[in-house]
Protein backbone atom coordinates (compact mmCIF):
# COMPACT_ATOMS: atom_id res chain seq x y z
CA UNK A 1 0.00 0.00 0.00
CA UNK A 2 1.32 3.40 -0.94
CA UNK A 3 1.79 6.02 1.76
CA UNK A 4 0.66 8.46 2.97
CA UNK A 5 -2.78 6.87 3.22
CA UNK A 6 -6.16 8.16 4.29
CA UNK A 7 -8.11 5.95 6.73
CA UNK A 8 -11.91 6.38 6.90
CA UNK A 9 -14.42 4.51 9.05
CA UNK A 10 -18.11 5.40 9.33
CA UNK A 11 -19.40 2.14 10.80
CA UNK A 12 -20.61 3.87 13.97
CA UNK A 13 -22.06 7.28 14.72
CA UNK A 14 -18.50 8.56 14.72
CA UNK A 15 -16.55 9.54 11.66
CA UNK A 16 -13.01 8.33 12.20
CA UNK A 17 -10.45 9.68 9.76
CA UNK A 18 -6.71 9.25 9.89
CA UNK A 19 -3.46 9.81 8.10
CA UNK A 20 -0.89 7.00 7.99
CA UNK A 21 2.69 7.90 7.15
CA UNK A 22 5.65 5.56 6.70
CA UNK A 23 6.60 5.77 10.37
CA UNK A 24 5.45 7.35 13.59
CA UNK A 25 1.98 7.47 15.11
CA UNK A 26 -1.20 7.55 13.06
CA UNK A 27 -2.86 10.95 13.14
CA UNK A 28 -6.55 10.22 13.91
CA UNK A 29 -9.61 12.36 14.45
CA UNK A 30 -13.04 11.20 15.56
CA UNK A 31 -16.19 13.32 15.58
CA UNK A 32 -19.87 12.56 15.76
CA UNK A 33 -20.96 12.57 12.15
CA UNK A 34 -24.25 14.26 12.91
CA UNK A 35 -22.52 17.21 14.58
CA UNK A 36 -20.47 18.00 11.46
CA UNK A 37 -23.29 17.51 8.95
CA UNK A 38 -22.93 16.55 5.31
CA UNK A 39 -19.48 18.14 5.01
CA UNK A 40 -17.99 15.99 7.80
CA UNK A 41 -15.86 13.82 5.50
CA UNK A 42 -14.66 16.77 3.42
CA UNK A 43 -13.65 18.65 6.56
CA UNK A 44 -11.81 15.68 8.07
CA UNK A 45 -9.88 15.03 4.85
CA UNK A 46 -8.98 18.72 4.47
CA UNK A 47 -7.50 18.71 7.98
CA UNK A 48 -5.44 15.58 7.30
CA UNK A 49 -4.50 16.29 3.67
CA UNK A 50 -4.45 20.04 2.96
CA UNK A 51 -2.75 19.04 -0.32
CA UNK A 52 -4.78 16.14 -1.78
CA UNK A 53 -1.85 15.40 -4.10
CA UNK A 54 0.00 13.91 -1.12
CA UNK A 55 -2.63 11.17 -0.66
CA UNK A 56 -1.47 7.91 -2.27
CA UNK A 57 -4.06 5.40 -1.04
CA UNK A 58 -7.26 4.95 0.90
CA UNK A 59 -8.08 2.42 3.62
CA UNK A 60 -11.83 2.11 4.16
CA UNK A 61 -13.64 0.49 7.10
CA UNK A 62 -16.13 -2.03 5.72
CA UNK A 63 -18.15 -2.51 8.89
CA UNK A 64 -20.13 -4.17 10.17
CA UNK A 65 -22.05 -1.14 11.26
CA UNK A 66 -24.48 1.55 10.28
CA UNK A 67 -25.78 0.80 6.78
CA UNK A 68 -26.33 4.49 5.98
CA UNK A 69 -22.89 5.49 7.27
CA UNK A 70 -21.12 2.72 5.40
CA UNK A 71 -23.05 3.29 2.19
CA UNK A 72 -22.25 7.00 2.16
CA UNK A 73 -18.55 6.49 2.93
CA UNK A 74 -18.26 3.84 0.22
CA UNK A 75 -19.83 6.21 -2.32
CA UNK A 76 -17.49 9.01 -1.25
CA UNK A 77 -14.46 6.70 -1.34
CA UNK A 78 -15.36 5.38 -4.77
CA UNK A 79 -15.51 8.91 -6.14
CA UNK A 80 -12.25 9.91 -4.45
CA UNK A 81 -10.40 6.78 -5.63
CA UNK A 82 -11.56 7.26 -9.23
CA UNK A 83 -10.81 10.99 -9.37
CA UNK A 84 -7.43 10.80 -7.63
CA UNK A 85 -6.46 7.38 -9.08
CA UNK A 86 -5.69 5.98 -5.62
CA UNK A 87 -5.13 2.44 -4.39
CA UNK A 88 -7.97 1.35 -2.11
CA UNK A 89 -8.26 -1.42 0.48
CA UNK A 90 -10.97 -2.28 2.97
CA UNK A 91 -10.60 -3.53 6.55
CA UNK A 92 -12.88 -4.80 9.31
CA UNK A 93 -13.93 -1.67 11.19
CA UNK A 94 -13.59 -3.36 14.56
CA UNK A 95 -9.85 -3.72 13.96
CA UNK A 96 -9.52 0.06 14.01
CA UNK A 97 -11.68 0.40 17.13
CA UNK A 98 -9.62 -2.33 18.80
CA UNK A 99 -6.49 -0.26 18.17
CA UNK A 100 -8.09 2.90 19.55
CA UNK A 101 -9.25 1.21 22.77
CA UNK A 102 -6.41 -1.39 23.05
CA UNK A 103 -8.82 -4.34 22.87
CA UNK A 104 -7.05 -7.68 22.33
CA UNK A 105 -7.88 -9.51 19.09
CA UNK A 106 -9.14 -12.60 20.94
CA UNK A 107 -11.62 -10.58 23.06
CA UNK A 108 -15.16 -9.92 21.89
CA UNK A 109 -15.70 -6.38 20.65
CA UNK A 110 -19.31 -5.19 20.56
CA UNK A 111 -20.63 -2.18 18.67
CA UNK A 112 -24.27 -1.26 18.62
CA UNK A 113 -26.23 -1.61 15.39
CA UNK A 114 -29.61 -0.32 16.64
CA UNK A 115 -31.58 0.01 19.87
CA UNK A 116 -31.55 -3.75 20.55
CA UNK A 117 -28.74 -5.40 18.59
CA UNK A 118 -24.96 -5.41 18.80
CA UNK A 119 -22.36 -6.67 16.38
CA UNK A 120 -19.86 -8.87 18.19
CA UNK A 121 -16.61 -10.10 16.70
CA UNK A 122 -13.23 -11.47 17.67
CA UNK A 123 -10.21 -12.88 15.87
CA UNK A 124 -8.94 -16.26 17.14
CA UNK A 125 -7.09 -16.12 14.65
CA UNK A 126 -9.94 -16.15 12.09
CA UNK A 127 -12.79 -13.67 12.44
CA UNK A 128 -15.85 -14.93 14.33
CA UNK A 129 -18.89 -12.65 14.25
CA UNK A 130 -22.46 -12.52 15.56
CA UNK A 131 -25.41 -10.14 15.76
CA UNK A 132 -26.67 -10.41 19.35
CA UNK A 133 -29.01 -8.73 21.81
CA UNK A 134 -27.56 -6.98 24.84
CA UNK A 135 -28.70 -9.64 27.32
CA UNK A 136 -27.03 -12.34 25.21
CA UNK A 137 -23.63 -10.62 25.40
CA UNK A 138 -23.04 -12.06 28.86
CA UNK A 139 -23.16 -15.58 27.43
CA UNK A 140 -20.15 -14.95 25.15
CA UNK A 141 -17.08 -16.84 26.32
CA UNK A 142 -14.00 -14.76 27.10
CA UNK A 143 -13.49 -11.04 27.65
CA UNK A 144 -16.12 -8.67 26.26
CA UNK A 145 -15.58 -4.98 25.42
CA UNK A 146 -18.48 -2.80 24.33
CA UNK A 147 -18.60 0.51 22.48
CA UNK A 148 -22.06 1.17 23.88
CA UNK A 149 -22.65 4.63 22.41
CA UNK A 150 -21.76 3.62 18.87
CA UNK A 151 -25.35 4.01 17.72
CA UNK A 152 -27.42 7.21 17.60
CA UNK A 153 -31.04 6.54 18.69
PDB file of N, CA and C in Angstrom, residues 71-147:
ATOM      1  N   UNK A  71     -22.676   3.039   3.582  1.00  0.00           N
ATOM      2  CA  UNK A  71     -23.054   3.286   2.185  1.00  0.00           C
ATOM      3  C   UNK A  71     -22.544   4.652   1.723  1.00  0.00           C
ATOM      4  N   UNK A  72     -22.695   5.671   2.568  1.00  0.00           N
ATOM      5  CA  UNK A  72     -22.251   6.997   2.157  1.00  0.00           C
ATOM      6  C   UNK A  72     -20.729   7.085   2.083  1.00  0.00           C
ATOM      7  N   UNK A  73     -20.016   6.435   3.008  1.00  0.00           N
ATOM      8  CA  UNK A  73     -18.550   6.495   2.934  1.00  0.00           C
ATOM      9  C   UNK A  73     -18.026   5.705   1.743  1.00  0.00           C
ATOM     10  N   UNK A  74     -18.693   4.603   1.381  1.00  0.00           N
ATOM     11  CA  UNK A  74     -18.259   3.842   0.216  1.00  0.00           C
ATOM     12  C   UNK A  74     -18.485   4.648  -1.058  1.00  0.00           C
ATOM     13  N   UNK A  75     -19.587   5.369  -1.141  1.00  0.00           N
ATOM     14  CA  UNK A  75     -19.833   6.208  -2.322  1.00  0.00           C
ATOM     15  C   UNK A  75     -18.784   7.316  -2.411  1.00  0.00           C
ATOM     16  N   UNK A  76     -18.489   7.944  -1.281  1.00  0.00           N
ATOM     17  CA  UNK A  76     -17.490   9.005  -1.246  1.00  0.00           C
ATOM     18  C   UNK A  76     -16.126   8.442  -1.637  1.00  0.00           C
ATOM     19  N   UNK A  77     -15.773   7.309  -1.063  1.00  0.00           N
ATOM     20  CA  UNK A  77     -14.464   6.698  -1.338  1.00  0.00           C
ATOM     21  C   UNK A  77     -14.340   6.306  -2.810  1.00  0.00           C
ATOM     22  N   UNK A  78     -15.407   5.772  -3.363  1.00  0.00           N
ATOM     23  CA  UNK A  78     -15.362   5.375  -4.770  1.00  0.00           C
ATOM     24  C   UNK A  78     -15.065   6.577  -5.663  1.00  0.00           C
ATOM     25  N   UNK A  79     -15.739   7.690  -5.375  1.00  0.00           N
ATOM     26  CA  UNK A  79     -15.512   8.905  -6.144  1.00  0.00           C
ATOM     27  C   UNK A  79     -14.073   9.396  -5.965  1.00  0.00           C
ATOM     28  N   UNK A  80     -13.594   9.423  -4.729  1.00  0.00           N
ATOM     29  CA  UNK A  80     -12.247   9.905  -4.446  1.00  0.00           C
ATOM     30  C   UNK A  80     -11.190   9.030  -5.116  1.00  0.00           C
ATOM     31  N   UNK A  81     -11.360   7.721  -5.036  1.00  0.00           N
ATOM     32  CA  UNK A  81     -10.402   6.782  -5.633  1.00  0.00           C
ATOM     33  C   UNK A  81     -10.364   6.947  -7.153  1.00  0.00           C
ATOM     34  N   UNK A  82     -11.523   7.105  -7.777  1.00  0.00           N
ATOM     35  CA  UNK A  82     -11.558   7.262  -9.230  1.00  0.00           C
ATOM     36  C   UNK A  82     -10.946   8.595  -9.661  1.00  0.00           C
ATOM     37  N   UNK A  83     -11.317   9.675  -8.980  1.00  0.00           N
ATOM     38  CA  UNK A  83     -10.814  10.994  -9.373  1.00  0.00           C
ATOM     39  C   UNK A  83      -9.326  11.161  -9.122  1.00  0.00           C
ATOM     40  N   UNK A  84      -8.827  10.620  -8.016  1.00  0.00           N
ATOM     41  CA  UNK A  84      -7.426  10.800  -7.632  1.00  0.00           C
ATOM     42  C   UNK A  84      -6.560   9.625  -8.076  1.00  0.00           C
ATOM     43  N   UNK A  85      -7.160   8.586  -8.647  1.00  0.00           N
ATOM     44  CA  UNK A  85      -6.457   7.375  -9.083  1.00  0.00           C
ATOM     45  C   UNK A  85      -5.624   6.787  -7.935  1.00  0.00           C
ATOM     46  N   UNK A  86      -6.328   6.499  -6.821  1.00  0.00           N
ATOM     47  CA  UNK A  86      -5.689   5.977  -5.618  1.00  0.00           C
ATOM     48  C   UNK A  86      -5.867   4.473  -5.507  1.00  0.00           C
ATOM     49  N   UNK A  87      -4.930   3.827  -4.810  1.00  0.00           N
ATOM     50  CA  UNK A  87      -5.130   2.445  -4.390  1.00  0.00           C
ATOM     51  C   UNK A  87      -6.150   2.463  -3.265  1.00  0.00           C
ATOM     52  N   UNK A  88      -6.960   1.410  -3.163  1.00  0.00           N
ATOM     53  CA  UNK A  88      -7.968   1.348  -2.105  1.00  0.00           C
ATOM     54  C   UNK A  88      -8.028  -0.056  -1.531  1.00  0.00           C
ATOM     55  N   UNK A  89      -8.082  -0.139  -0.209  1.00  0.00           N
ATOM     56  CA  UNK A  89      -8.263  -1.415   0.481  1.00  0.00           C
ATOM     57  C   UNK A  89      -9.301  -1.233   1.571  1.00  0.00           C
ATOM     58  N   UNK A  90     -10.005  -2.310   1.883  1.00  0.00           N
ATOM     59  CA  UNK A  90     -10.974  -2.277   2.970  1.00  0.00           C
ATOM     60  C   UNK A  90     -10.447  -3.094   4.148  1.00  0.00           C
ATOM     61  N   UNK A  91     -10.980  -2.804   5.334  1.00  0.00           N
ATOM     62  CA  UNK A  91     -10.603  -3.531   6.549  1.00  0.00           C
ATOM     63  C   UNK A  91     -11.831  -3.660   7.437  1.00  0.00           C
ATOM     64  N   UNK A  92     -11.800  -4.661   8.342  1.00  0.00           N
ATOM     65  CA  UNK A  92     -12.881  -4.803   9.313  1.00  0.00           C
ATOM     66  C   UNK A  92     -12.813  -3.617  10.260  1.00  0.00           C
ATOM     67  N   UNK A  93     -13.899  -2.878  10.370  1.00  0.00           N
ATOM     68  CA  UNK A  93     -13.930  -1.669  11.194  1.00  0.00           C
ATOM     69  C   UNK A  93     -13.542  -1.938  12.640  1.00  0.00           C
ATOM     70  N   UNK A  94     -13.907  -3.079  13.159  1.00  0.00           N
ATOM     71  CA  UNK A  94     -13.591  -3.363  14.563  1.00  0.00           C
ATOM     72  C   UNK A  94     -12.088  -3.425  14.802  1.00  0.00           C
ATOM     73  N   UNK A  95     -11.305  -3.708  13.776  1.00  0.00           N
ATOM     74  CA  UNK A  95      -9.852  -3.725  13.965  1.00  0.00           C
ATOM     75  C   UNK A  95      -9.328  -2.330  14.293  1.00  0.00           C
ATOM     76  N   UNK A  96      -9.907  -1.305  13.686  1.00  0.00           N
ATOM     77  CA  UNK A  96      -9.516   0.063  14.005  1.00  0.00           C
ATOM     78  C   UNK A  96      -9.940   0.422  15.425  1.00  0.00           C
ATOM     79  N   UNK A  97     -11.192   0.107  15.774  1.00  0.00           N
ATOM     80  CA  UNK A  97     -11.683   0.405  17.125  1.00  0.00           C
ATOM     81  C   UNK A  97     -10.882  -0.353  18.177  1.00  0.00           C
ATOM     82  N   UNK A  98     -10.461  -1.563  17.867  1.00  0.00           N
ATOM     83  CA  UNK A  98      -9.620  -2.329  18.796  1.00  0.00           C
ATOM     84  C   UNK A  98      -8.299  -1.607  19.046  1.00  0.00           C
ATOM     85  N   UNK A  99      -7.736  -1.015  18.011  1.00  0.00           N
ATOM     86  CA  UNK A  99      -6.490  -0.259  18.170  1.00  0.00           C
ATOM     87  C   UNK A  99      -6.708   0.981  19.034  1.00  0.00           C
ATOM     88  N   UNK A 100      -7.791   1.672  18.804  1.00  0.00           N
ATOM     89  CA  UNK A 100      -8.085   2.898  19.553  1.00  0.00           C
ATOM     90  C   UNK A 100      -8.241   2.597  21.039  1.00  0.00           C
ATOM     91  N   UNK A 101      -8.953   1.529  21.375  1.00  0.00           N
ATOM     92  CA  UNK A 101      -9.246   1.206  22.775  1.00  0.00           C
ATOM     93  C   UNK A 101      -8.364   0.098  23.346  1.00  0.00           C
ATOM     94  N   UNK A 102      -7.350  -0.349  22.600  1.00  0.00           N
ATOM     95  CA  UNK A 102      -6.415  -1.389  23.050  1.00  0.00           C
ATOM     96  C   UNK A 102      -7.146  -2.671  23.462  1.00  0.00           C
ATOM     97  N   UNK A 103      -8.077  -3.106  22.628  1.00  0.00           N
ATOM     98  CA  UNK A 103      -8.823  -4.342  22.874  1.00  0.00           C
ATOM     99  C   UNK A 103      -8.088  -5.491  22.193  1.00  0.00           C
ATOM    100  N   UNK A 104      -7.745  -6.540  22.935  1.00  0.00           N
ATOM    101  CA  UNK A 104      -7.046  -7.683  22.333  1.00  0.00           C
ATOM    102  C   UNK A 104      -7.874  -8.335  21.222  1.00  0.00           C
ATOM    103  N   UNK A 105      -7.204  -8.878  20.231  1.00  0.00           N
ATOM    104  CA  UNK A 105      -7.883  -9.510  19.090  1.00  0.00           C
ATOM    105  C   UNK A 105      -8.773 -10.670  19.500  1.00  0.00           C
ATOM    106  N   UNK A 106      -8.373 -11.414  20.546  1.00  0.00           N
ATOM    107  CA  UNK A 106      -9.137 -12.600  20.939  1.00  0.00           C
ATOM    108  C   UNK A 106     -10.350 -12.256  21.812  1.00  0.00           C
ATOM    109  N   UNK A 107     -10.471 -11.001  22.257  1.00  0.00           N
ATOM    110  CA  UNK A 107     -11.622 -10.584  23.063  1.00  0.00           C
ATOM    111  C   UNK A 107     -12.782 -10.206  22.140  1.00  0.00           C
ATOM    112  N   UNK A 108     -13.983 -10.355  22.646  1.00  0.00           N
ATOM    113  CA  UNK A 108     -15.161  -9.924  21.893  1.00  0.00           C
ATOM    114  C   UNK A 108     -15.231  -8.410  21.908  1.00  0.00           C
ATOM    115  N   UNK A 109     -15.492  -7.821  20.752  1.00  0.00           N
ATOM    116  CA  UNK A 109     -15.702  -6.378  20.655  1.00  0.00           C
ATOM    117  C   UNK A 109     -17.120  -6.170  20.152  1.00  0.00           C
ATOM    118  N   UNK A 110     -17.923  -5.427  20.909  1.00  0.00           N
ATOM    119  CA  UNK A 110     -19.312  -5.185  20.560  1.00  0.00           C
ATOM    120  C   UNK A 110     -19.511  -3.728  20.178  1.00  0.00           C
ATOM    121  N   UNK A 111     -20.190  -3.521  19.065  1.00  0.00           N
ATOM    122  CA  UNK A 111     -20.628  -2.182  18.673  1.00  0.00           C
ATOM    123  C   UNK A 111     -22.106  -2.269  18.359  1.00  0.00           C
ATOM    124  N   UNK A 112     -22.815  -1.244  18.720  1.00  0.00           N
ATOM    125  CA  UNK A 112     -24.270  -1.255  18.617  1.00  0.00           C
ATOM    126  C   UNK A 112     -24.703  -1.026  17.169  1.00  0.00           C
ATOM    127  N   UNK A 113     -25.700  -1.786  16.737  1.00  0.00           N
ATOM    128  CA  UNK A 113     -26.228  -1.607  15.392  1.00  0.00           C
ATOM    129  C   UNK A 113     -27.573  -0.891  15.392  1.00  0.00           C
ATOM    130  N   UNK A 114     -28.349  -1.052  16.468  1.00  0.00           N
ATOM    131  CA  UNK A 114     -29.610  -0.325  16.644  1.00  0.00           C
ATOM    132  C   UNK A 114     -29.971  -0.380  18.127  1.00  0.00           C
ATOM    133  N   UNK A 115     -31.199  -0.064  18.464  1.00  0.00           N
ATOM    134  CA  UNK A 115     -31.580   0.011  19.873  1.00  0.00           C
ATOM    135  C   UNK A 115     -31.459  -1.328  20.606  1.00  0.00           C
ATOM    136  N   UNK A 116     -31.544  -2.448  19.893  1.00  0.00           N
ATOM    137  CA  UNK A 116     -31.546  -3.755  20.552  1.00  0.00           C
ATOM    138  C   UNK A 116     -30.355  -4.642  20.223  1.00  0.00           C
ATOM    139  N   UNK A 117     -29.754  -4.469  19.046  1.00  0.00           N
ATOM    140  CA  UNK A 117     -28.736  -5.404  18.588  1.00  0.00           C
ATOM    141  C   UNK A 117     -27.330  -4.830  18.628  1.00  0.00           C
ATOM    142  N   UNK A 118     -26.376  -5.735  18.854  1.00  0.00           N
ATOM    143  CA  UNK A 118     -24.960  -5.413  18.795  1.00  0.00           C
ATOM    144  C   UNK A 118     -24.291  -6.323  17.776  1.00  0.00           C
ATOM    145  N   UNK A 119     -23.261  -5.821  17.130  1.00  0.00           N
ATOM    146  CA  UNK A 119     -22.359  -6.672  16.376  1.00  0.00           C
ATOM    147  C   UNK A 119     -21.269  -7.094  17.356  1.00  0.00           C
ATOM    148  N   UNK A 120     -20.937  -8.364  17.336  1.00  0.00           N
ATOM    149  CA  UNK A 120     -19.861  -8.874  18.189  1.00  0.00           C
ATOM    150  C   UNK A 120     -18.884  -9.614  17.296  1.00  0.00           C
ATOM    151  N   UNK A 121     -17.589  -9.318  17.439  1.00  0.00           N
ATOM    152  CA  UNK A 121     -16.608 -10.098  16.703  1.00  0.00           C
ATOM    153  C   UNK A 121     -15.323 -10.226  17.498  1.00  0.00           C
ATOM    154  N   UNK A 122     -14.558 -11.238  17.115  1.00  0.00           N
ATOM    155  CA  UNK A 122     -13.231 -11.467  17.674  1.00  0.00           C
ATOM    156  C   UNK A 122     -12.424 -12.210  16.625  1.00  0.00           C
ATOM    157  N   UNK A 123     -11.126 -12.250  16.822  1.00  0.00           N
ATOM    158  CA  UNK A 123     -10.207 -12.884  15.874  1.00  0.00           C
ATOM    159  C   UNK A 123      -9.385 -13.900  16.642  1.00  0.00           C
ATOM    160  N   UNK A 124      -9.603 -15.194  16.366  1.00  0.00           N
ATOM    161  CA  UNK A 124      -8.937 -16.259  17.139  1.00  0.00           C
ATOM    162  C   UNK A 124      -8.384 -17.405  16.297  1.00  0.00           C
ATOM    163  N   UNK A 125      -7.555 -17.317  15.342  1.00  0.00           N
ATOM    164  CA  UNK A 125      -7.093 -16.119  14.650  1.00  0.00           C
ATOM    165  C   UNK A 125      -8.060 -15.663  13.566  1.00  0.00           C
ATOM    166  N   UNK A 126      -8.972 -16.563  13.103  1.00  0.00           N
ATOM    167  CA  UNK A 126      -9.944 -16.146  12.092  1.00  0.00           C
ATOM    168  C   UNK A 126     -11.045 -15.303  12.733  1.00  0.00           C
ATOM    169  N   UNK A 127     -11.720 -14.525  11.926  1.00  0.00           N
ATOM    170  CA  UNK A 127     -12.793 -13.672  12.440  1.00  0.00           C
ATOM    171  C   UNK A 127     -14.027 -14.518  12.732  1.00  0.00           C
ATOM    172  N   UNK A 128     -14.588 -14.319  13.919  1.00  0.00           N
ATOM    173  CA  UNK A 128     -15.846 -14.931  14.333  1.00  0.00           C
ATOM    174  C   UNK A 128     -16.791 -13.780  14.642  1.00  0.00           C
ATOM    175  N   UNK A 129     -17.995 -13.788  14.090  1.00  0.00           N
ATOM    176  CA  UNK A 129     -18.893 -12.647  14.246  1.00  0.00           C
ATOM    177  C   UNK A 129     -20.327 -13.091  14.480  1.00  0.00           C
ATOM    178  N   UNK A 130     -21.050 -12.268  15.255  1.00  0.00           N
ATOM    179  CA  UNK A 130     -22.465 -12.521  15.560  1.00  0.00           C
ATOM    180  C   UNK A 130     -23.203 -11.200  15.670  1.00  0.00           C
ATOM    181  N   UNK A 131     -24.504 -11.234  15.401  1.00  0.00           N
ATOM    182  CA  UNK A 131     -25.406 -10.145  15.760  1.00  0.00           C
ATOM    183  C   UNK A 131     -26.168 -10.651  16.977  1.00  0.00           C
ATOM    184  N   UNK A 132     -26.086  -9.924  18.095  1.00  0.00           N
ATOM    185  CA  UNK A 132     -26.671 -10.408  19.346  1.00  0.00           C
ATOM    186  C   UNK A 132     -27.426  -9.290  20.056  1.00  0.00           C
ATOM    187  N   UNK A 133     -28.337  -9.695  20.948  1.00  0.00           N
ATOM    188  CA  UNK A 133     -29.015  -8.730  21.806  1.00  0.00           C
ATOM    189  C   UNK A 133     -28.167  -8.497  23.044  1.00  0.00           C
ATOM    190  N   UNK A 134     -28.388  -7.372  23.700  1.00  0.00           N
ATOM    191  CA  UNK A 134     -27.562  -6.977  24.843  1.00  0.00           C
ATOM    192  C   UNK A 134     -27.539  -8.044  25.933  1.00  0.00           C
ATOM    193  N   UNK A 135     -28.683  -8.650  26.237  1.00  0.00           N
ATOM    194  CA  UNK A 135     -28.703  -9.641  27.317  1.00  0.00           C
ATOM    195  C   UNK A 135     -27.989 -10.931  26.946  1.00  0.00           C
ATOM    196  N   UNK A 136     -27.761 -11.159  25.669  1.00  0.00           N
ATOM    197  CA  UNK A 136     -27.031 -12.344  25.211  1.00  0.00           C
ATOM    198  C   UNK A 136     -25.521 -12.146  25.320  1.00  0.00           C
ATOM    199  N   UNK A 137     -25.073 -10.913  25.367  1.00  0.00           N
ATOM    200  CA  UNK A 137     -23.632 -10.622  25.397  1.00  0.00           C
ATOM    201  C   UNK A 137     -22.945 -11.297  26.572  1.00  0.00           C
ATOM    202  N   UNK A 138     -23.643 -11.435  27.687  1.00  0.00           N
ATOM    203  CA  UNK A 138     -23.035 -12.057  28.862  1.00  0.00           C
ATOM    204  C   UNK A 138     -22.772 -13.543  28.668  1.00  0.00           C
ATOM    205  N   UNK A 139     -23.382 -14.156  27.671  1.00  0.00           N
ATOM    206  CA  UNK A 139     -23.163 -15.583  27.426  1.00  0.00           C
ATOM    207  C   UNK A 139     -21.954 -15.843  26.525  1.00  0.00           C
ATOM    208  N   UNK A 140     -21.345 -14.777  25.987  1.00  0.00           N
ATOM    209  CA  UNK A 140     -20.152 -14.950  25.152  1.00  0.00           C
ATOM    210  C   UNK A 140     -18.990 -15.414  26.027  1.00  0.00           C
ATOM    211  N   UNK A 141     -18.221 -16.368  25.539  1.00  0.00           N
ATOM    212  CA  UNK A 141     -17.077 -16.841  26.321  1.00  0.00           C
ATOM    213  C   UNK A 141     -15.888 -15.912  26.111  1.00  0.00           C
ATOM    214  N   UNK A 142     -15.171 -15.631  27.186  1.00  0.00           N
ATOM    215  CA  UNK A 142     -14.002 -14.760  27.100  1.00  0.00           C
ATOM    216  C   UNK A 142     -14.327 -13.329  27.477  1.00  0.00           C
ATOM    217  N   UNK A 143     -13.327 -12.460  27.319  1.00  0.00           N
ATOM    218  CA  UNK A 143     -13.491 -11.043  27.648  1.00  0.00           C
ATOM    219  C   UNK A 143     -14.379 -10.358  26.628  1.00  0.00           C
ATOM    220  N   UNK A 144     -15.198  -9.406  27.104  1.00  0.00           N
ATOM    221  CA  UNK A 144     -16.124  -8.672  26.257  1.00  0.00           C
ATOM    222  C   UNK A 144     -15.908  -7.174  26.475  1.00  0.00           C
ATOM    223  N   UNK A 145     -15.709  -6.433  25.388  1.00  0.00           N
ATOM    224  CA  UNK A 145     -15.583  -4.982  25.423  1.00  0.00           C
ATOM    225  C   UNK A 145     -16.688  -4.410  24.556  1.00  0.00           C
ATOM    226  N   UNK A 146     -17.317  -3.347  25.030  1.00  0.00           N
ATOM    227  CA  UNK A 146     -18.479  -2.804  24.332  1.00  0.00           C
ATOM    228  C   UNK A 146     -18.333  -1.311  24.081  1.00  0.00           C
ATOM    229  N   UNK A 147     -18.505  -0.900  22.844  1.00  0.00           N
ATOM    230  CA  UNK A 147     -18.601   0.514  22.483  1.00  0.00           C
ATOM    231  C   UNK A 147     -20.089   0.836  22.497  1.00  0.00           C
TER     232      UNK A 147
END
